[in-house]
């Protein structure tokens, strides 16, 4: 799975999403290679909305 960013000058930066970062919504682990736009370094855990939830929209409730 890859995510793609478009930089201001139109250049597209593509990087792979792995399972190492913590999603703040689904609590799944996601990661990606170091991206100058994301300014994240692989191997560091932090809470964020994973790309899947970003695509689906950030407002999603789960009943448990």
Short mmCIF file of C-alpha atoms in Angstrom, two decimals:
data_model
loop_
_atom_site.label_atom_id
_atom_site.label_comp_id
_atom_site.label_asym_id
_atom_site.label_seq_id
_atom_site.Cartn_x
_atom_site.Cartn_y
_atom_site.Cartn_z
CA UNK A 1 0.00 0.00 0.00
CA UNK A 2 1.39 3.39 -0.91
CA UNK A 3 0.40 6.96 -0.26
CA UNK A 4 1.16 9.81 -2.61
CA UNK A 5 1.80 13.46 -1.83
CA UNK A 6 1.90 16.25 -4.36
CA UNK A 7 4.49 18.89 -3.48
CA UNK A 8 3.82 22.56 -4.25
CA UNK A 9 5.91 22.45 -7.43
CA UNK A 10 3.85 19.51 -8.69
CA UNK A 11 6.36 16.77 -7.89
CA UNK A 12 4.71 13.62 -6.59
CA UNK A 13 6.32 11.84 -3.68
CA UNK A 14 5.22 8.26 -3.13
CA UNK A 15 6.02 6.12 -0.11
CA UNK A 16 4.93 2.81 1.32
CA UNK A 17 2.74 2.46 4.40
CA UNK A 18 3.80 -0.31 6.76
CA UNK A 19 2.42 -1.44 10.10
CA UNK A 20 4.44 0.53 12.63
CA UNK A 21 2.49 3.70 13.39
CA UNK A 22 -0.43 4.03 15.75
CA UNK A 23 -3.71 5.27 14.30
CA UNK A 24 -5.64 7.49 16.70
CA UNK A 25 -8.99 6.24 15.39
CA UNK A 26 -8.70 2.51 14.80
CA UNK A 27 -5.62 2.02 16.99
CA UNK A 28 -4.08 -0.01 14.20
CA UNK A 29 -0.35 0.30 13.67
CA UNK A 30 0.71 2.17 10.56
CA UNK A 31 4.02 3.46 9.32
CA UNK A 32 5.67 4.95 6.34
CA UNK A 33 9.18 5.65 5.17
CA UNK A 34 10.57 9.05 6.04
CA UNK A 35 8.74 11.70 4.06
CA UNK A 36 9.78 15.35 4.02
CA UNK A 37 6.13 16.37 3.81
CA UNK A 38 5.02 14.12 6.66
CA UNK A 39 8.19 14.89 8.60
CA UNK A 40 7.99 11.47 10.25
CA UNK A 41 10.70 8.93 10.91
CA UNK A 42 10.04 5.17 10.67
CA UNK A 43 10.02 3.32 13.96
CA UNK A 44 8.57 6.12 16.06
CA UNK A 45 5.12 5.45 17.54
CA UNK A 46 2.64 8.30 17.62
CA UNK A 47 -1.10 8.80 17.47
CA UNK A 48 -2.44 9.78 14.09
CA UNK A 49 -5.30 9.09 11.75
CA UNK A 50 -4.23 6.31 9.44
CA UNK A 51 -4.46 6.92 5.66
CA UNK A 52 -7.41 4.55 5.38
CA UNK A 53 -9.44 6.67 7.79
CA UNK A 54 -8.24 9.89 6.16
CA UNK A 55 -9.70 8.66 2.88
CA UNK A 56 -12.94 7.51 4.49
CA UNK A 57 -13.33 10.70 6.49
CA UNK A 58 -12.30 11.40 10.06
CA UNK A 59 -15.81 11.16 11.51
CA UNK A 60 -16.47 7.47 11.93
CA UNK A 61 -17.92 5.92 15.08
CA UNK A 62 -17.61 2.31 16.14
CA UNK A 63 -19.94 0.59 18.60
CA UNK A 64 -18.33 -1.99 20.83
#
